[in-house]
Structure formats: C-alpha cells, structure tokens
XYZ file of C-alpha atoms in Angstrom:
422
model
C 85.362 156.676 84.365
C 85.699 156.426 88.248
C 82.534 155.680 89.236
C 82.985 152.999 85.490
C 86.239 151.679 87.019
C 84.617 150.849 89.972
C 81.655 149.497 89.055
C 83.707 146.975 86.376
C 85.986 146.383 89.689
C 82.698 144.944 91.581
C 81.167 142.895 88.965
C 84.445 141.115 88.196
C 84.928 140.968 92.178
C 80.933 139.554 91.744
C 81.950 137.041 88.856
C 85.413 136.612 91.113
C 82.435 135.161 94.141
C 80.275 133.315 92.094
C 83.146 131.675 90.150
C 84.632 131.281 93.820
C 80.462 130.139 94.780
C 81.112 127.583 91.278
C 83.771 125.675 92.665
C 83.027 125.719 96.312
C 79.590 123.350 95.301
C 81.425 121.553 92.462
C 83.734 120.613 95.461
C 80.742 119.930 97.253
C 79.228 117.693 95.395
C 82.771 115.548 94.412
C 82.850 115.522 97.905
C 79.377 114.256 98.359
C 80.108 111.781 95.349
C 83.208 110.337 97.694
C 80.995 109.408 99.823
C 80.705 105.625 98.444
C 79.653 102.463 99.060
C 82.073 99.269 98.732
C 80.860 95.597 98.641
C 83.570 92.782 100.039
C 82.752 89.251 100.636
C 84.564 86.872 102.228
C 85.180 83.329 102.919
C 86.125 83.607 106.528
C 83.980 81.000 108.627
C 85.917 81.591 111.807
C 83.665 84.053 114.354
C 87.268 85.059 116.503
C 88.560 85.960 112.739
C 85.414 87.607 110.969
C 86.005 89.739 114.650
C 89.044 90.424 114.116
C 87.974 91.715 110.131
C 84.915 93.827 111.466
C 87.227 95.506 113.449
C 89.771 96.983 111.105
C 87.364 97.990 109.294
C 85.338 99.678 111.341
C 88.415 101.366 112.067
C 89.083 102.349 108.553
C 85.579 103.997 108.404
C 86.213 105.955 111.436
C 89.097 107.291 109.570
C 87.564 107.649 106.238
C 83.817 108.773 106.790
C 83.921 108.798 103.215
C 83.759 105.770 102.568
C 81.460 102.224 103.828
C 82.216 98.763 103.442
C 79.652 96.220 103.503
C 81.327 92.868 104.113
C 79.365 89.980 104.011
C 80.099 86.902 105.135
C 77.965 83.961 102.992
C 79.300 80.531 104.578
C 79.640 77.652 102.884
C 77.023 79.677 100.088
C 79.987 81.403 98.765
C 81.226 79.592 95.811
C 78.026 78.939 93.613
C 76.972 82.990 95.416
C 80.856 83.555 93.124
C 80.473 81.493 89.832
C 77.142 83.142 89.931
C 78.494 86.850 89.931
C 80.920 85.959 87.506
C 78.348 84.661 85.242
C 76.997 88.047 85.021
C 79.738 90.497 85.720
C 79.146 91.993 88.757
C 81.393 91.150 91.161
C 82.360 92.835 95.198
C 84.240 94.772 94.704
C 87.244 93.315 97.169
C 86.449 89.668 97.295
C 88.723 86.615 98.966
C 90.077 84.766 96.309
C 90.794 81.976 98.706
C 93.526 79.676 96.683
C 92.174 80.868 93.165
C 93.495 83.795 92.595
C 94.817 83.638 89.552
C 93.702 79.897 88.222
C 89.608 81.181 88.727
C 89.373 84.805 89.532
C 91.722 86.027 87.379
C 90.207 86.916 84.937
C 87.771 89.021 87.138
C 90.977 90.461 89.063
C 92.410 93.757 88.651
C 96.781 94.231 88.855
C 97.696 95.924 91.697
C 101.276 95.334 91.306
C 102.329 98.955 91.562
C 100.645 99.796 95.010
C 103.615 99.458 98.167
C 102.905 96.434 99.518
C 103.206 94.666 96.483
C 106.970 94.382 96.946
C 106.383 92.998 100.144
C 105.758 90.314 99.752
C 107.204 86.510 101.244
C 109.101 84.665 98.904
C 106.059 81.432 99.622
C 103.467 83.725 98.142
C 104.558 85.635 95.508
C 104.568 82.842 93.280
C 101.530 82.134 93.667
C 99.432 85.560 93.185
C 101.408 86.704 90.604
C 102.242 85.867 86.986
C 105.480 86.274 84.431
C 104.189 89.510 83.754
C 104.457 91.499 86.975
C 100.667 91.062 87.198
C 99.600 90.602 91.135
C 96.516 89.635 92.126
C 95.170 90.464 95.224
C 96.951 91.020 98.302
C 97.801 88.318 100.880
C 96.861 88.681 104.419
C 98.315 85.153 105.600
C 99.914 82.420 103.778
C 98.563 77.978 104.224
C 101.764 76.236 105.753
C 99.525 73.187 106.047
C 101.203 70.175 107.139
C 101.162 67.803 110.603
C 98.389 69.465 113.338
C 99.543 67.861 117.023
C 99.030 67.399 120.634
C 102.607 67.830 121.770
C 101.526 66.360 125.379
C 100.879 62.845 123.407
C 103.973 62.928 121.165
C 106.108 63.271 124.569
C 104.906 60.688 126.128
C 105.101 58.260 123.773
C 108.664 59.117 122.748
C 107.419 60.741 119.310
C 108.603 63.161 117.827
C 106.648 64.969 114.289
C 108.021 62.097 112.357
C 110.331 63.228 108.624
C 108.467 59.770 106.447
C 105.366 58.611 106.151
C 107.179 55.445 107.130
C 107.569 57.194 110.368
C 104.272 57.947 111.315
C 103.282 54.795 110.572
C 105.543 53.423 112.994
C 104.563 56.681 115.381
C 101.442 55.694 114.312
C 101.720 52.172 115.812
C 103.899 52.495 119.135
C 101.063 54.830 120.377
C 98.321 52.922 119.645
C 100.105 49.631 121.237
C 101.086 51.518 124.082
C 97.931 53.471 125.107
C 96.347 49.750 124.531
C 94.153 51.881 122.315
C 93.271 54.600 124.347
C 94.947 57.391 122.027
C 93.962 57.540 118.530
C 96.712 58.127 116.346
C 95.023 59.696 112.984
C 91.838 61.811 112.968
C 89.623 61.415 110.206
C 85.433 62.463 109.975
C 83.116 60.812 107.243
C 80.773 63.446 107.653
C 82.692 66.277 107.840
C 85.146 64.497 105.121
C 86.985 66.808 103.805
C 89.289 66.073 106.496
C 89.797 63.382 104.316
C 90.151 64.779 101.217
C 93.217 66.427 102.739
C 95.020 64.138 102.663
C 95.385 63.356 99.973
C 95.142 66.827 98.390
C 98.033 67.281 100.566
C 100.310 63.614 100.191
C 99.472 63.727 96.356
C 102.752 66.377 96.830
C 105.714 64.494 98.402
C 104.629 61.051 96.606
C 104.117 63.217 92.985
C 105.070 66.304 93.067
C 108.198 66.860 95.132
C 110.621 64.708 94.363
C 113.661 64.492 92.113
C 112.482 62.584 89.293
C 108.502 63.277 89.645
C 104.854 63.934 87.578
C 104.289 67.542 87.633
C 104.756 67.662 83.971
C 103.353 64.302 83.305
C 100.321 65.615 85.294
C 100.139 69.264 83.570
C 100.006 67.303 79.705
C 98.026 64.832 80.662
C 100.488 62.442 79.757
C 100.471 60.811 83.421
C 100.267 57.292 84.253
C 97.362 57.444 86.874
C 98.580 53.367 88.008
C 100.846 56.014 90.074
C 98.341 57.462 92.095
C 96.883 54.061 93.383
C 99.904 54.111 96.503
C 97.797 56.692 97.956
C 94.769 54.912 98.614
C 96.102 51.680 99.471
C 97.789 53.688 102.542
C 94.812 55.159 103.602
C 93.439 51.833 103.349
C 96.145 50.447 105.271
C 95.756 52.590 107.959
C 92.605 52.361 108.674
C 92.781 48.359 108.325
C 95.525 48.846 111.155
C 93.860 51.007 113.460
C 95.313 53.985 113.111
C 92.595 56.403 113.078
C 89.227 56.607 114.898
C 87.053 53.317 114.371
C 83.799 55.704 113.186
C 85.655 56.998 110.861
C 82.468 57.749 108.099
C 80.373 58.330 110.659
C 82.664 60.473 112.687
C 82.146 64.380 113.071
C 85.198 67.182 112.923
C 83.733 68.288 116.116
C 84.934 65.239 117.743
C 88.281 65.820 116.903
C 88.421 69.314 119.226
C 87.822 67.268 122.262
C 90.189 64.203 121.572
C 92.603 67.068 120.897
C 91.855 68.649 124.444
C 91.248 65.040 126.254
C 94.801 63.891 124.978
C 93.086 61.446 123.407
C 94.570 62.141 119.788
C 98.132 62.804 118.146
C 98.006 63.826 114.735
C 95.630 65.558 111.559
C 96.715 66.611 108.123
C 95.841 69.952 107.931
C 95.558 73.931 108.979
C 95.713 74.632 113.247
C 92.571 75.876 112.489
C 90.202 73.754 115.464
C 92.635 75.215 118.271
C 90.657 77.635 119.434
C 87.780 74.472 120.176
C 90.449 72.464 121.717
C 91.815 75.395 124.052
C 87.861 75.924 125.204
C 87.517 72.578 126.493
C 91.139 72.104 127.701
C 93.402 75.668 128.214
C 96.567 74.005 128.858
C 96.928 72.105 125.483
C 100.117 72.203 123.239
C 99.502 72.031 120.121
C 101.939 72.150 116.887
C 102.447 72.521 113.339
C 105.120 70.432 111.331
C 105.014 69.899 107.921
C 104.189 66.665 106.124
C 106.438 63.671 105.818
C 108.173 62.494 102.873
C 107.183 59.149 100.947
C 110.225 58.822 97.802
C 113.797 58.437 99.441
C 116.067 60.707 99.927
C 113.129 63.383 100.004
C 112.429 66.454 102.549
C 109.256 67.231 104.637
C 106.903 69.998 102.746
C 103.584 71.970 103.410
C 100.720 72.427 101.287
C 100.156 75.849 101.525
C 99.749 78.760 99.186
C 97.404 82.312 99.267
C 94.895 81.667 102.677
C 92.797 84.906 102.830
C 93.977 87.263 100.171
C 91.892 90.310 98.951
C 91.675 90.577 94.989
C 89.762 93.331 93.690
C 87.263 93.545 91.006
C 89.168 94.864 87.626
C 84.966 96.847 86.628
C 84.980 98.094 90.057
C 83.117 101.484 89.820
C 85.795 102.925 93.088
C 89.525 101.799 91.733
C 90.861 104.710 93.882
C 89.266 103.779 97.494
C 89.783 99.971 96.676
C 93.260 100.005 96.254
C 93.149 102.609 99.931
C 90.995 99.811 101.551
C 94.019 96.996 100.387
C 96.225 99.778 101.789
C 95.255 100.504 105.228
C 94.801 96.560 105.409
C 98.451 96.294 104.410
C 100.164 98.167 107.893
C 101.449 95.519 109.602
C 99.506 96.151 112.756
C 96.601 95.233 110.144
C 98.001 91.864 108.532
C 99.387 90.811 112.110
C 95.983 91.190 113.458
C 94.717 88.644 110.524
C 97.753 86.168 110.655
C 97.478 85.989 114.482
C 93.790 85.401 114.493
C 94.359 82.870 111.450
C 96.979 80.999 113.231
C 98.780 81.674 110.648
C 102.205 82.860 109.177
C 101.512 86.630 107.461
C 102.968 87.124 104.063
C 103.965 90.525 103.810
C 107.858 90.313 104.975
C 107.520 93.083 107.780
C 105.480 91.289 109.871
C 106.107 88.580 112.491
C 102.723 85.989 113.180
C 100.760 83.057 113.915
C 99.500 83.298 117.616
C 100.749 80.241 119.119
C 102.164 78.986 116.719
C 104.344 81.479 115.382
C 107.844 79.286 117.376
C 106.440 76.229 114.433
C 106.611 78.648 111.679
C 110.145 79.858 112.694
C 111.573 76.932 112.829
C 110.177 76.089 109.797
C 110.436 79.406 107.985
C 112.763 77.612 105.604
C 110.534 74.724 105.283
C 109.227 74.286 100.997
C 106.008 75.374 100.896
C 104.202 73.373 97.549
C 100.362 74.880 96.330
C 97.760 72.570 97.142
C 97.835 70.006 94.913
C 94.303 70.096 93.446
C 94.965 73.332 92.747
C 97.837 73.492 90.072
C 97.604 69.643 88.718
C 93.664 69.225 89.022
C 90.724 70.461 87.034
C 88.501 71.975 89.125
C 85.325 69.080 90.097
C 88.063 66.694 91.945
C 87.516 67.375 95.380
C 84.736 65.664 95.030
C 85.866 62.709 93.072
C 88.753 62.555 95.920
C 86.533 62.672 99.009
C 83.619 59.625 97.754
C 86.607 57.686 96.185
C 88.123 57.474 99.399
C 84.610 56.516 101.150
C 83.338 53.907 99.051
C 87.317 52.921 99.319
C 87.135 51.814 103.192
C 83.346 51.263 102.577
C 84.347 48.184 100.733
C 82.870 49.020 97.573
C 85.690 49.913 96.062
C 89.374 49.100 95.557
C 92.502 51.313 95.294
C 93.609 50.931 91.955
C 89.525 51.120 91.000
C 89.912 54.739 92.875
C 93.011 55.405 90.566
C 91.352 53.995 87.203
C 88.157 56.792 88.874
C 90.542 59.390 88.662
C 92.067 59.376 85.622
C 88.444 59.131 83.972
C 87.146 61.798 85.947
C 90.077 64.181 85.089
C 89.802 63.356 81.304
C 85.473 64.556 81.504
C 86.676 67.246 83.298
C 89.186 68.738 81.141
C 87.018 67.651 78.702
C 84.167 70.236 79.901
C 86.090 73.245 80.686
C 87.658 72.896 77.336
C-alpha cells in the first residue's frame, strides 16, 4: 500500500515536473515570439533630427531587447512610397502622417485615444489629430507654428519690428530696400526650390480668406467660393517682385542661397519655419534669428500662425504587433524624448508637459496665445493643388499669365481634382 502510494506520488511529481517543463517551454516559445521587428518610416530630412530619432530608437531597443525597430528615411520619395503601400494595404507599423493624419491616412491608422499621452496633447494640436468621435489619429512629437522667419539684427538696424499687417510688411520692405541701397533683400524665394513660393500662397491664404470674421471657409468647403477673391494674393506676390522686395534672381535662386544671405545679414524675411537655422549658424555662429506670426490682411484682424501637425506618428491599424507599437509610442511620448525632438526641429512641443523649440522657445512662449490655423491646402484644397499654386506663381512672374488668369486656373483645377477624387 505504502509502495503504491509512493508510486502515485512519484507519478504525480513526474507529471507536475513535465507540466512545468512544458510551461517553461511555452514561455520560451512565447518569449521568442516577442522578438519582433517593427518598421518605422518618416519624412524627416534634416540629419540632426534623424540622429535624434535614431538615438531614441537605440535607447528603446537597449531597454527592450525583444523589439527591434527598422527606421527608414526615404526623403522625397516618401509620399509616392506611401501611396503604393496604401494601395496594397501593406503599411509600415509606424509612420509619419506629415500633416495628413485624418484626410489621407485616417482609414489606415489605429485609434490611440486610450494611450496615456493622448490627454496631454496641446490645445492647438488636439483638433488636428482628433475627430468628433474622439479618435486620436497619431502621436504628435512637435507642431508647426510657421510664420515669418527673420534676421533680428537686420530688423533692429533698420528700425523695423515684425509686422502685424501685410501693408506694414510692404512698408518695412520698402524701408529696408531704400535705406540699405539694395544691399539687403527684404524677402527671399527660390524658383529652383519652389516650395518656398508655394509657402507664400498656402500661408497667406488663411489671413485673406479664413481668419477674418467675414470669411470664405464654408464657401471653400461646399464649392461655392468665388475664385475672383483669390486674385488678391497673386497681385500682391507680383507687386512684391516688381517693386524689388525679393531677390532679383528669384526664378533661378536655390534655397541654399537663403542661408548664406541670412548669415551675412543681407536678408530680412522668409515665409517658412526656422528649418534653415542650422545651415545659417554654420556660416555665422553669432547670427540671431526670430519667428513671428503671419501678418493680417483684412482690417481689424489679428496675426496668426500657419501650423498643425509636423512630426506625428501614426500606427497602422493592421499591424501584427499592436502592443509593441503602442509601447514604443508611449516611450517616444516621454517628456525627455519629446523635448529632444522639439529642440532638434526648432518647433514647439505638442504635449502640454513639455517645453521645447530650442533656440526659438522664447518666441513660441511670446506668441503662446496667438491663434494657429492648419495650412490652407490641408483643409480647403483637394490633393494635387500644391503644384498648381507653385506653377501658376512661376508663370505669373515670368509674365505668361495674369493674376486673374491664376485665379481662373485655380478654379478649374480644383473642380477637376475634386471630380477625379470622388
């Protein structure tokens, strides 16, 4: 009896041992399954910003050896690659929504509203990345707050302050041009890097058509907008060019020329972010640059920034690794990491518990209560209109079309593209 009992105990012990072994093997198998490889694709072009991203990724991988992250920076090919990936429904696990989280990528992104950082989004970025249902489309690491990028020393030398209205900007341009005897260029645009031209129209369309109390927002959305009202912008752009308020070689200038001119205190304003600051500093480490909101156009209106999302990380809704991707995003959202990205990009942080922006943080603090509107084309124009704005501006300056014809072309192209995209 005793022998039978001992045999039963031994058998039971053996079974338990086998079960334990089996469970351990299962754990090992499951642990091995956690050795996943995520892909992350970003639009980031500046090497300094890429280095910061890679550093954060490397730190995460050290702390989470079961997860490897392949970071891809395809540069100018990003949009074409993403369009192909959307067509085949094979997206990266994590990707940069670069201003189009809702309109372009909304159907492909996971809802991130339950993540701990979601409640910390800044008041200015939250409407851009959420919808009426409460869905959160992406993690914003910084946000665009774009306006007039300017040389502080030049403005001080000629007794000019950042203009509150477009008329003040033109008066300042005349003053700088005259008193410098043409040595200092009031504004810079590049025909060889024509996004600088597109920026003028995309940014200044808001103060012309959207920010005034009596505005054209609804008419643009419902298709009843009178495109003759657009003519003001090409007329002003042509006036800026004809009066010598921009570089004479506008149609052949390179964007790289801008950094040199700013560094040599030979340029006052540019219509974009502080993106060229690092290049300017390489030439002149003592340069002092600032950022100010865009001037108002309509009487009684206030200056505003153009903005919205900049570097925002969406998660592919069909990723095989939802928990790992969300865990990495939570790591990216840690205040130290958000600050690193914000400082590297010279853009304000998009989370409330982080102060960033590097050398431009003082300006973002100064204008913290200034309204930030999404870029005009992201809300009011169909996909494809960016190139239309640029091409028509170049044709305008070349004397091939009038400002009125520019507006007519805008109307016909908007109608054509909307019909195509239905």
